[in-house]
């Protein structure tokens, strides 16, 4: 990760954890000494409705307090959103799209009308079902994002996330271990 600001847009559906993933990602990055912002876009969302969340990461204090219109990274938790939401809006020719999908990067690139070099895929739903026991792809997608951005220490991210999960799921060690395992697996399995 270079010294410039990185902006991320998360696309999901209500209940899939886009907001939670953006917050966990921000807290983990904060623990590495970087400056962060994490915020959702609120509207009349309900379970299953399209939602967006955002992150900014920087080596220097962040003084911008507006929405993100040109993200360098877009994370898509639910691939069905590609049919109804302009998920590539503002990414230009260099932005990267990380998609929870069973399809390959080439097929997704054609569907999104972007260059294959911009697309990364991981079957986060499958990973979530195997590690967490539920199709909640947010933590696997967090791991995929860390890998695609590069320059972030996955072990530091896992350690910080473990602390956050322990505070919330202290009496459910299987939830903690499942989520940590899902982050690491997606980090290892995401491909271009």
mmCIF file with all atom_site columns, C-alpha atoms in Angstrom:
data_model
loop_
_atom_site.group_PDB
_atom_site.id
_atom_site.type_symbol
_atom_site.label_atom_id
_atom_site.label_alt_id
_atom_site.label_comp_id
_atom_site.label_asym_id
_atom_site.label_entity_id
_atom_site.label_seq_id
_atom_site.pdbx_PDB_ins_code
_atom_site.Cartn_x
_atom_site.Cartn_y
_atom_site.Cartn_z
_atom_site.occupancy
_atom_site.B_iso_or_equiv
_atom_site.pdbx_formal_charge
_atom_site.auth_seq_id
_atom_site.auth_comp_id
_atom_site.auth_asym_id
_atom_site.auth_atom_id
_atom_site.pdbx_PDB_model_num
ATOM 1   C CA . UNK A 1 1   ? 0.000   0.000   0.000   1.00 0.00 ? 1   UNK A CA 1
ATOM 2   C CA . UNK A 1 2   ? 1.503   3.330   -1.048  1.00 0.00 ? 2   UNK A CA 1
ATOM 3   C CA . UNK A 1 3   ? 1.212   6.646   0.783   1.00 0.00 ? 3   UNK A CA 1
ATOM 4   C CA . UNK A 1 4   ? -1.783  7.864   -1.204  1.00 0.00 ? 4   UNK A CA 1
ATOM 5   C CA . UNK A 1 5   ? -5.345  7.568   0.007   1.00 0.00 ? 5   UNK A CA 1
ATOM 6   C CA . UNK A 1 6   ? -7.211  4.373   -0.845  1.00 0.00 ? 6   UNK A CA 1
ATOM 7   C CA . UNK A 1 7   ? -10.986 4.421   -1.215  1.00 0.00 ? 7   UNK A CA 1
ATOM 8   C CA . UNK A 1 8   ? -13.174 1.303   -1.092  1.00 0.00 ? 8   UNK A CA 1
ATOM 9   C CA . UNK A 1 9   ? -16.872 0.816   -1.866  1.00 0.00 ? 9   UNK A CA 1
ATOM 10  C CA . UNK A 1 10  ? -18.695 -2.272  -0.580  1.00 0.00 ? 10  UNK A CA 1
ATOM 11  C CA . UNK A 1 11  ? -21.880 -3.538  -2.285  1.00 0.00 ? 11  UNK A CA 1
ATOM 12  C CA . UNK A 1 12  ? -24.160 -5.999  -0.556  1.00 0.00 ? 12  UNK A CA 1
ATOM 13  C CA . UNK A 1 13  ? -27.721 -6.616  0.460   1.00 0.00 ? 13  UNK A CA 1
ATOM 14  C CA . UNK A 1 14  ? -29.196 -5.789  3.835   1.00 0.00 ? 14  UNK A CA 1
ATOM 15  C CA . UNK A 1 15  ? -28.234 -8.569  6.240   1.00 0.00 ? 15  UNK A CA 1
ATOM 16  C CA . UNK A 1 16  ? -25.088 -9.708  4.381   1.00 0.00 ? 16  UNK A CA 1
ATOM 17  C CA . UNK A 1 17  ? -22.753 -7.658  6.557   1.00 0.00 ? 17  UNK A CA 1
ATOM 18  C CA . UNK A 1 18  ? -21.381 -4.986  4.174   1.00 0.00 ? 18  UNK A CA 1
ATOM 19  C CA . UNK A 1 19  ? -21.453 -2.398  6.972   1.00 0.00 ? 19  UNK A CA 1
ATOM 20  C CA . UNK A 1 20  ? -19.903 -4.800  9.480   1.00 0.00 ? 20  UNK A CA 1
ATOM 21  C CA . UNK A 1 21  ? -17.138 -5.794  7.043   1.00 0.00 ? 21  UNK A CA 1
ATOM 22  C CA . UNK A 1 22  ? -16.292 -2.142  6.336   1.00 0.00 ? 22  UNK A CA 1
ATOM 23  C CA . UNK A 1 23  ? -16.085 -1.457  10.085  1.00 0.00 ? 23  UNK A CA 1
ATOM 24  C CA . UNK A 1 24  ? -13.980 -4.552  10.826  1.00 0.00 ? 24  UNK A CA 1
ATOM 25  C CA . UNK A 1 25  ? -11.673 -3.711  7.928   1.00 0.00 ? 25  UNK A CA 1
ATOM 26  C CA . UNK A 1 26  ? -11.301 -0.115  9.143   1.00 0.00 ? 26  UNK A CA 1
ATOM 27  C CA . UNK A 1 27  ? -10.549 -1.148  12.722  1.00 0.00 ? 27  UNK A CA 1
ATOM 28  C CA . UNK A 1 28  ? -7.965  -3.703  11.583  1.00 0.00 ? 28  UNK A CA 1
ATOM 29  C CA . UNK A 1 29  ? -6.256  -1.118  9.360   1.00 0.00 ? 29  UNK A CA 1
ATOM 30  C CA . UNK A 1 30  ? -6.364  1.438   12.181  1.00 0.00 ? 30  UNK A CA 1
ATOM 31  C CA . UNK A 1 31  ? -4.514  -1.044  14.385  1.00 0.00 ? 31  UNK A CA 1
ATOM 32  C CA . UNK A 1 32  ? -1.636  -0.992  11.847  1.00 0.00 ? 32  UNK A CA 1
ATOM 33  C CA . UNK A 1 33  ? -1.187  2.750   12.426  1.00 0.00 ? 33  UNK A CA 1
ATOM 34  C CA . UNK A 1 34  ? -3.001  4.089   9.373   1.00 0.00 ? 34  UNK A CA 1
ATOM 35  C CA . UNK A 1 35  ? -5.808  6.630   9.306   1.00 0.00 ? 35  UNK A CA 1
ATOM 36  C CA . UNK A 1 36  ? -9.229  5.333   8.347   1.00 0.00 ? 36  UNK A CA 1
ATOM 37  C CA . UNK A 1 37  ? -12.844 6.183   7.713   1.00 0.00 ? 37  UNK A CA 1
ATOM 38  C CA . UNK A 1 38  ? -15.730 3.729   7.525   1.00 0.00 ? 38  UNK A CA 1
ATOM 39  C CA . UNK A 1 39  ? -19.299 4.721   6.845   1.00 0.00 ? 39  UNK A CA 1
ATOM 40  C CA . UNK A 1 40  ? -22.474 3.231   5.378   1.00 0.00 ? 40  UNK A CA 1
ATOM 41  C CA . UNK A 1 41  ? -24.870 4.852   2.962   1.00 0.00 ? 41  UNK A CA 1
ATOM 42  C CA . UNK A 1 42  ? -28.235 4.783   4.637   1.00 0.00 ? 42  UNK A CA 1
ATOM 43  C CA . UNK A 1 43  ? -31.583 4.880   2.946   1.00 0.00 ? 43  UNK A CA 1
ATOM 44  C CA . UNK A 1 44  ? -34.810 2.919   3.275   1.00 0.00 ? 44  UNK A CA 1
ATOM 45  C CA . UNK A 1 45  ? -32.876 -0.379  3.456   1.00 0.00 ? 45  UNK A CA 1
ATOM 46  C CA . UNK A 1 46  ? -34.483 -3.548  4.580   1.00 0.00 ? 46  UNK A CA 1
ATOM 47  C CA . UNK A 1 47  ? -33.316 -7.136  4.657   1.00 0.00 ? 47  UNK A CA 1
ATOM 48  C CA . UNK A 1 48  ? -32.243 -8.051  1.120   1.00 0.00 ? 48  UNK A CA 1
ATOM 49  C CA . UNK A 1 49  ? -32.231 -4.493  -0.296  1.00 0.00 ? 49  UNK A CA 1
ATOM 50  C CA . UNK A 1 50  ? -29.033 -3.195  -1.965  1.00 0.00 ? 50  UNK A CA 1
ATOM 51  C CA . UNK A 1 51  ? -26.722 -1.384  0.480   1.00 0.00 ? 51  UNK A CA 1
ATOM 52  C CA . UNK A 1 52  ? -23.332 0.298   0.252   1.00 0.00 ? 52  UNK A CA 1
ATOM 53  C CA . UNK A 1 53  ? -20.569 0.960   2.751   1.00 0.00 ? 53  UNK A CA 1
ATOM 54  C CA . UNK A 1 54  ? -17.284 2.780   2.302   1.00 0.00 ? 54  UNK A CA 1
ATOM 55  C CA . UNK A 1 55  ? -13.702 2.967   3.577   1.00 0.00 ? 55  UNK A CA 1
ATOM 56  C CA . UNK A 1 56  ? -10.884 5.449   3.241   1.00 0.00 ? 56  UNK A CA 1
ATOM 57  C CA . UNK A 1 57  ? -7.338  4.500   4.246   1.00 0.00 ? 57  UNK A CA 1
ATOM 58  C CA . UNK A 1 58  ? -4.373  6.835   4.379   1.00 0.00 ? 58  UNK A CA 1
ATOM 59  C CA . UNK A 1 59  ? -0.907  7.230   5.855   1.00 0.00 ? 59  UNK A CA 1
ATOM 60  C CA . UNK A 1 60  ? -1.889  10.813  6.770   1.00 0.00 ? 60  UNK A CA 1
ATOM 61  C CA . UNK A 1 61  ? -4.927  12.313  8.501   1.00 0.00 ? 61  UNK A CA 1
ATOM 62  C CA . UNK A 1 62  ? -8.064  12.204  6.334   1.00 0.00 ? 62  UNK A CA 1
ATOM 63  C CA . UNK A 1 63  ? -9.738  15.598  6.003   1.00 0.00 ? 63  UNK A CA 1
ATOM 64  C CA . UNK A 1 64  ? -12.332 14.634  3.370   1.00 0.00 ? 64  UNK A CA 1
ATOM 65  C CA . UNK A 1 65  ? -15.826 14.094  4.746   1.00 0.00 ? 65  UNK A CA 1
ATOM 66  C CA . UNK A 1 66  ? -17.837 13.394  1.612   1.00 0.00 ? 66  UNK A CA 1
ATOM 67  C CA . UNK A 1 67  ? -19.070 10.330  -0.207  1.00 0.00 ? 67  UNK A CA 1
ATOM 68  C CA . UNK A 1 68  ? -16.750 8.187   -2.305  1.00 0.00 ? 68  UNK A CA 1
ATOM 69  C CA . UNK A 1 69  ? -17.355 8.544   -6.046  1.00 0.00 ? 69  UNK A CA 1
ATOM 70  C CA . UNK A 1 70  ? -14.125 7.121   -7.538  1.00 0.00 ? 70  UNK A CA 1
ATOM 71  C CA . UNK A 1 71  ? -13.094 4.099   -5.474  1.00 0.00 ? 71  UNK A CA 1
ATOM 72  C CA . UNK A 1 72  ? -9.922  2.207   -6.302  1.00 0.00 ? 72  UNK A CA 1
ATOM 73  C CA . UNK A 1 73  ? -11.536 -0.978  -4.958  1.00 0.00 ? 73  UNK A CA 1
ATOM 74  C CA . UNK A 1 74  ? -15.109 -2.258  -5.145  1.00 0.00 ? 74  UNK A CA 1
ATOM 75  C CA . UNK A 1 75  ? -16.148 -5.298  -3.104  1.00 0.00 ? 75  UNK A CA 1
ATOM 76  C CA . UNK A 1 76  ? -19.303 -7.119  -4.227  1.00 0.00 ? 76  UNK A CA 1
ATOM 77  C CA . UNK A 1 77  ? -20.772 -9.441  -1.598  1.00 0.00 ? 77  UNK A CA 1
ATOM 78  C CA . UNK A 1 78  ? -23.764 -10.476 -3.722  1.00 0.00 ? 78  UNK A CA 1
ATOM 79  C CA . UNK A 1 79  ? -23.105 -11.078 -7.442  1.00 0.00 ? 79  UNK A CA 1
ATOM 80  C CA . UNK A 1 80  ? -26.821 -10.660 -8.277  1.00 0.00 ? 80  UNK A CA 1
ATOM 81  C CA . UNK A 1 81  ? -26.294 -6.922  -7.660  1.00 0.00 ? 81  UNK A CA 1
ATOM 82  C CA . UNK A 1 82  ? -24.270 -6.757  -10.890 1.00 0.00 ? 82  UNK A CA 1
ATOM 83  C CA . UNK A 1 83  ? -27.583 -7.047  -12.770 1.00 0.00 ? 83  UNK A CA 1
ATOM 84  C CA . UNK A 1 84  ? -29.307 -4.157  -11.012 1.00 0.00 ? 84  UNK A CA 1
ATOM 85  C CA . UNK A 1 85  ? -26.638 -1.794  -9.600  1.00 0.00 ? 85  UNK A CA 1
ATOM 86  C CA . UNK A 1 86  ? -23.833 -0.037  -11.497 1.00 0.00 ? 86  UNK A CA 1
ATOM 87  C CA . UNK A 1 87  ? -21.151 -1.590  -9.318  1.00 0.00 ? 87  UNK A CA 1
ATOM 88  C CA . UNK A 1 88  ? -18.318 -0.284  -11.541 1.00 0.00 ? 88  UNK A CA 1
ATOM 89  C CA . UNK A 1 89  ? -19.468 3.335   -11.357 1.00 0.00 ? 89  UNK A CA 1
ATOM 90  C CA . UNK A 1 90  ? -16.440 5.600   -10.930 1.00 0.00 ? 90  UNK A CA 1
ATOM 91  C CA . UNK A 1 91  ? -13.686 2.951   -11.003 1.00 0.00 ? 91  UNK A CA 1
ATOM 92  C CA . UNK A 1 92  ? -12.167 4.003   -14.327 1.00 0.00 ? 92  UNK A CA 1
ATOM 93  C CA . UNK A 1 93  ? -9.538  1.875   -16.058 1.00 0.00 ? 93  UNK A CA 1
ATOM 94  C CA . UNK A 1 94  ? -7.444  1.145   -12.958 1.00 0.00 ? 94  UNK A CA 1
ATOM 95  C CA . UNK A 1 95  ? -10.023 0.330   -10.273 1.00 0.00 ? 95  UNK A CA 1
ATOM 96  C CA . UNK A 1 96  ? -10.248 -3.240  -8.997  1.00 0.00 ? 96  UNK A CA 1
ATOM 97  C CA . UNK A 1 97  ? -13.466 -5.207  -8.494  1.00 0.00 ? 97  UNK A CA 1
ATOM 98  C CA . UNK A 1 98  ? -13.554 -8.125  -6.041  1.00 0.00 ? 98  UNK A CA 1
ATOM 99  C CA . UNK A 1 99  ? -16.574 -10.360 -6.557  1.00 0.00 ? 99  UNK A CA 1
ATOM 100 C CA . UNK A 1 100 ? -18.054 -13.166 -4.472  1.00 0.00 ? 100 UNK A CA 1
ATOM 101 C CA . UNK A 1 101 ? -18.651 -15.580 -7.338  1.00 0.00 ? 101 UNK A CA 1
ATOM 102 C CA . UNK A 1 102 ? -18.369 -19.126 -8.617  1.00 0.00 ? 102 UNK A CA 1
ATOM 103 C CA . UNK A 1 103 ? -17.495 -17.712 -12.047 1.00 0.00 ? 103 UNK A CA 1
ATOM 104 C CA . UNK A 1 104 ? -13.992 -16.849 -13.208 1.00 0.00 ? 104 UNK A CA 1
ATOM 105 C CA . UNK A 1 105 ? -12.567 -13.351 -13.573 1.00 0.00 ? 105 UNK A CA 1
ATOM 106 C CA . UNK A 1 106 ? -12.843 -13.448 -17.364 1.00 0.00 ? 106 UNK A CA 1
ATOM 107 C CA . UNK A 1 107 ? -16.579 -14.137 -17.286 1.00 0.00 ? 107 UNK A CA 1
ATOM 108 C CA . UNK A 1 108 ? -17.199 -11.443 -14.652 1.00 0.00 ? 108 UNK A CA 1
ATOM 109 C CA . UNK A 1 109 ? -15.087 -8.938  -16.606 1.00 0.00 ? 109 UNK A CA 1
ATOM 110 C CA . UNK A 1 110 ? -17.275 -9.484  -19.679 1.00 0.00 ? 110 UNK A CA 1
ATOM 111 C CA . UNK A 1 111 ? -20.444 -9.063  -17.633 1.00 0.00 ? 111 UNK A CA 1
ATOM 112 C CA . UNK A 1 112 ? -19.160 -5.829  -16.077 1.00 0.00 ? 112 UNK A CA 1
ATOM 113 C CA . UNK A 1 113 ? -17.560 -4.578  -19.297 1.00 0.00 ? 113 UNK A CA 1
ATOM 114 C CA . UNK A 1 114 ? -14.157 -4.029  -17.670 1.00 0.00 ? 114 UNK A CA 1
ATOM 115 C CA . UNK A 1 115 ? -10.695 -5.418  -18.363 1.00 0.00 ? 115 UNK A CA 1
ATOM 116 C CA . UNK A 1 116 ? -9.991  -8.862  -16.858 1.00 0.00 ? 116 UNK A CA 1
ATOM 117 C CA . UNK A 1 117 ? -6.970  -7.375  -15.051 1.00 0.00 ? 117 UNK A CA 1
ATOM 118 C CA . UNK A 1 118 ? -9.428  -5.348  -12.942 1.00 0.00 ? 118 UNK A CA 1
ATOM 119 C CA . UNK A 1 119 ? -11.423 -8.351  -11.686 1.00 0.00 ? 119 UNK A CA 1
ATOM 120 C CA . UNK A 1 120 ? -10.709 -10.646 -8.755  1.00 0.00 ? 120 UNK A CA 1
ATOM 121 C CA . UNK A 1 121 ? -13.005 -13.488 -7.715  1.00 0.00 ? 121 UNK A CA 1
ATOM 122 C CA . UNK A 1 122 ? -13.420 -15.708 -4.683  1.00 0.00 ? 122 UNK A CA 1
ATOM 123 C CA . UNK A 1 123 ? -16.268 -18.027 -3.723  1.00 0.00 ? 123 UNK A CA 1
ATOM 124 C CA . UNK A 1 124 ? -16.885 -16.266 -0.411  1.00 0.00 ? 124 UNK A CA 1
ATOM 125 C CA . UNK A 1 125 ? -20.349 -17.793 0.037   1.00 0.00 ? 125 UNK A CA 1
ATOM 126 C CA . UNK A 1 126 ? -18.901 -21.308 -0.138  1.00 0.00 ? 126 UNK A CA 1
ATOM 127 C CA . UNK A 1 127 ? -16.081 -20.379 2.246   1.00 0.00 ? 127 UNK A CA 1
ATOM 128 C CA . UNK A 1 128 ? -18.589 -18.832 4.688   1.00 0.00 ? 128 UNK A CA 1
ATOM 129 C CA . UNK A 1 129 ? -20.837 -21.895 4.657   1.00 0.00 ? 129 UNK A CA 1
ATOM 130 C CA . UNK A 1 130 ? -17.847 -24.183 5.283   1.00 0.00 ? 130 UNK A CA 1
ATOM 131 C CA . UNK A 1 131 ? -16.196 -22.078 8.004   1.00 0.00 ? 131 UNK A CA 1
ATOM 132 C CA . UNK A 1 132 ? -19.057 -20.190 9.684   1.00 0.00 ? 132 UNK A CA 1
ATOM 133 C CA . UNK A 1 133 ? -21.986 -22.452 8.837   1.00 0.00 ? 133 UNK A CA 1
ATOM 134 C CA . UNK A 1 134 ? -23.975 -19.623 7.188   1.00 0.00 ? 134 UNK A CA 1
ATOM 135 C CA . UNK A 1 135 ? -23.890 -17.824 3.842   1.00 0.00 ? 135 UNK A CA 1
ATOM 136 C CA . UNK A 1 136 ? -22.662 -14.525 5.248   1.00 0.00 ? 136 UNK A CA 1
ATOM 137 C CA . UNK A 1 137 ? -19.813 -13.590 2.891   1.00 0.00 ? 137 UNK A CA 1
ATOM 138 C CA . UNK A 1 138 ? -18.605 -10.414 4.608   1.00 0.00 ? 138 UNK A CA 1
ATOM 139 C CA . UNK A 1 139 ? -15.598 -11.732 6.521   1.00 0.00 ? 139 UNK A CA 1
ATOM 140 C CA . UNK A 1 140 ? -14.272 -13.816 3.614   1.00 0.00 ? 140 UNK A CA 1
ATOM 141 C CA . UNK A 1 141 ? -14.530 -10.744 1.377   1.00 0.00 ? 141 UNK A CA 1
ATOM 142 C CA . UNK A 1 142 ? -12.556 -8.769  3.966   1.00 0.00 ? 142 UNK A CA 1
ATOM 143 C CA . UNK A 1 143 ? -9.725  -11.289 3.541   1.00 0.00 ? 143 UNK A CA 1
ATOM 144 C CA . UNK A 1 144 ? -9.917  -11.056 -0.247  1.00 0.00 ? 144 UNK A CA 1
ATOM 145 C CA . UNK A 1 145 ? -9.764  -7.246  -0.068  1.00 0.00 ? 145 UNK A CA 1
ATOM 146 C CA . UNK A 1 146 ? -6.652  -7.335  2.140   1.00 0.00 ? 146 UNK A CA 1
ATOM 147 C CA . UNK A 1 147 ? -4.936  -9.582  -0.424  1.00 0.00 ? 147 UNK A CA 1
ATOM 148 C CA . UNK A 1 148 ? -5.924  -7.496  -3.466  1.00 0.00 ? 148 UNK A CA 1
ATOM 149 C CA . UNK A 1 149 ? -4.910  -4.180  -1.882  1.00 0.00 ? 149 UNK A CA 1
ATOM 150 C CA . UNK A 1 150 ? -1.549  -5.609  -0.857  1.00 0.00 ? 150 UNK A CA 1
ATOM 151 C CA . UNK A 1 151 ? 0.792   -4.013  1.638   1.00 0.00 ? 151 UNK A CA 1
ATOM 152 C CA . UNK A 1 152 ? -1.436  -4.874  4.594   1.00 0.00 ? 152 UNK A CA 1
ATOM 153 C CA . UNK A 1 153 ? -0.260  -7.527  7.045   1.00 0.00 ? 153 UNK A CA 1
ATOM 154 C CA . UNK A 1 154 ? -2.845  -10.322 7.044   1.00 0.00 ? 154 UNK A CA 1
ATOM 155 C CA . UNK A 1 155 ? -1.621  -11.570 10.437  1.00 0.00 ? 155 UNK A CA 1
ATOM 156 C CA . UNK A 1 156 ? -2.156  -8.118  11.976  1.00 0.00 ? 156 UNK A CA 1
ATOM 157 C CA . UNK A 1 157 ? -5.626  -7.946  10.409  1.00 0.00 ? 157 UNK A CA 1
ATOM 158 C CA . UNK A 1 158 ? -6.477  -11.402 11.776  1.00 0.00 ? 158 UNK A CA 1
ATOM 159 C CA . UNK A 1 159 ? -5.185  -10.524 15.248  1.00 0.00 ? 159 UNK A CA 1
ATOM 160 C CA . UNK A 1 160 ? -7.167  -7.289  15.440  1.00 0.00 ? 160 UNK A CA 1
ATOM 161 C CA . UNK A 1 161 ? -10.307 -8.941  14.067  1.00 0.00 ? 161 UNK A CA 1
ATOM 162 C CA . UNK A 1 162 ? -9.932  -11.749 16.616  1.00 0.00 ? 162 UNK A CA 1
ATOM 163 C CA . UNK A 1 163 ? -9.969  -9.167  19.405  1.00 0.00 ? 163 UNK A CA 1
ATOM 164 C CA . UNK A 1 164 ? -13.124 -7.541  18.040  1.00 0.00 ? 164 UNK A CA 1
ATOM 165 C CA . UNK A 1 165 ? -14.870 -10.895 17.606  1.00 0.00 ? 165 UNK A CA 1
ATOM 166 C CA . UNK A 1 166 ? -13.856 -12.041 21.098  1.00 0.00 ? 166 UNK A CA 1
ATOM 167 C CA . UNK A 1 167 ? -15.528 -8.979  22.593  1.00 0.00 ? 167 UNK A CA 1
ATOM 168 C CA . UNK A 1 168 ? -18.769 -9.821  20.795  1.00 0.00 ? 168 UNK A CA 1
ATOM 169 C CA . UNK A 1 169 ? -18.704 -13.649 20.716  1.00 0.00 ? 169 UNK A CA 1
ATOM 170 C CA . UNK A 1 170 ? -16.718 -14.507 23.849  1.00 0.00 ? 170 UNK A CA 1
ATOM 171 C CA . UNK A 1 171 ? -18.958 -17.500 24.602  1.00 0.00 ? 171 UNK A CA 1
ATOM 172 C CA . UNK A 1 172 ? -19.004 -18.735 21.011  1.00 0.00 ? 172 UNK A CA 1
ATOM 173 C CA . UNK A 1 173 ? -15.417 -19.709 20.134  1.00 0.00 ? 173 UNK A CA 1
ATOM 174 C CA . UNK A 1 174 ? -16.638 -21.535 17.027  1.00 0.00 ? 174 UNK A CA 1
ATOM 175 C CA . UNK A 1 175 ? -17.939 -18.222 15.619  1.00 0.00 ? 175 UNK A CA 1
ATOM 176 C CA . UNK A 1 176 ? -14.593 -16.529 16.279  1.00 0.00 ? 176 UNK A CA 1
ATOM 177 C CA . UNK A 1 177 ? -12.526 -19.347 14.746  1.00 0.00 ? 177 UNK A CA 1
ATOM 178 C CA . UNK A 1 178 ? -14.925 -19.742 11.815  1.00 0.00 ? 178 UNK A CA 1
ATOM 179 C CA . UNK A 1 179 ? -14.695 -16.063 10.903  1.00 0.00 ? 179 UNK A CA 1
ATOM 180 C CA . UNK A 1 180 ? -10.904 -15.963 11.237  1.00 0.00 ? 180 UNK A CA 1
ATOM 181 C CA . UNK A 1 181 ? -10.626 -19.095 9.114   1.00 0.00 ? 181 UNK A CA 1
ATOM 182 C CA . UNK A 1 182 ? -12.921 -17.559 6.473   1.00 0.00 ? 182 UNK A CA 1
ATOM 183 C CA . UNK A 1 183 ? -10.772 -14.408 6.255   1.00 0.00 ? 183 UNK A CA 1
ATOM 184 C CA . UNK A 1 184 ? -7.576  -16.415 5.833   1.00 0.00 ? 184 UNK A CA 1
ATOM 185 C CA . UNK A 1 185 ? -9.092  -18.816 3.278   1.00 0.00 ? 185 UNK A CA 1
ATOM 186 C CA . UNK A 1 186 ? -10.415 -16.008 1.090   1.00 0.00 ? 186 UNK A CA 1
ATOM 187 C CA . UNK A 1 187 ? -7.055  -14.231 1.371   1.00 0.00 ? 187 UNK A CA 1
ATOM 188 C CA . UNK A 1 188 ? -5.419  -17.413 0.067   1.00 0.00 ? 188 UNK A CA 1
ATOM 189 C CA . UNK A 1 189 ? -8.073  -18.284 -2.554  1.00 0.00 ? 189 UNK A CA 1
ATOM 190 C CA . UNK A 1 190 ? -8.887  -14.942 -4.230  1.00 0.00 ? 190 UNK A CA 1
ATOM 191 C CA . UNK A 1 191 ? -7.670  -14.930 -7.827  1.00 0.00 ? 191 UNK A CA 1
ATOM 192 C CA . UNK A 1 192 ? -7.495  -12.709 -10.887 1.00 0.00 ? 192 UNK A CA 1
#
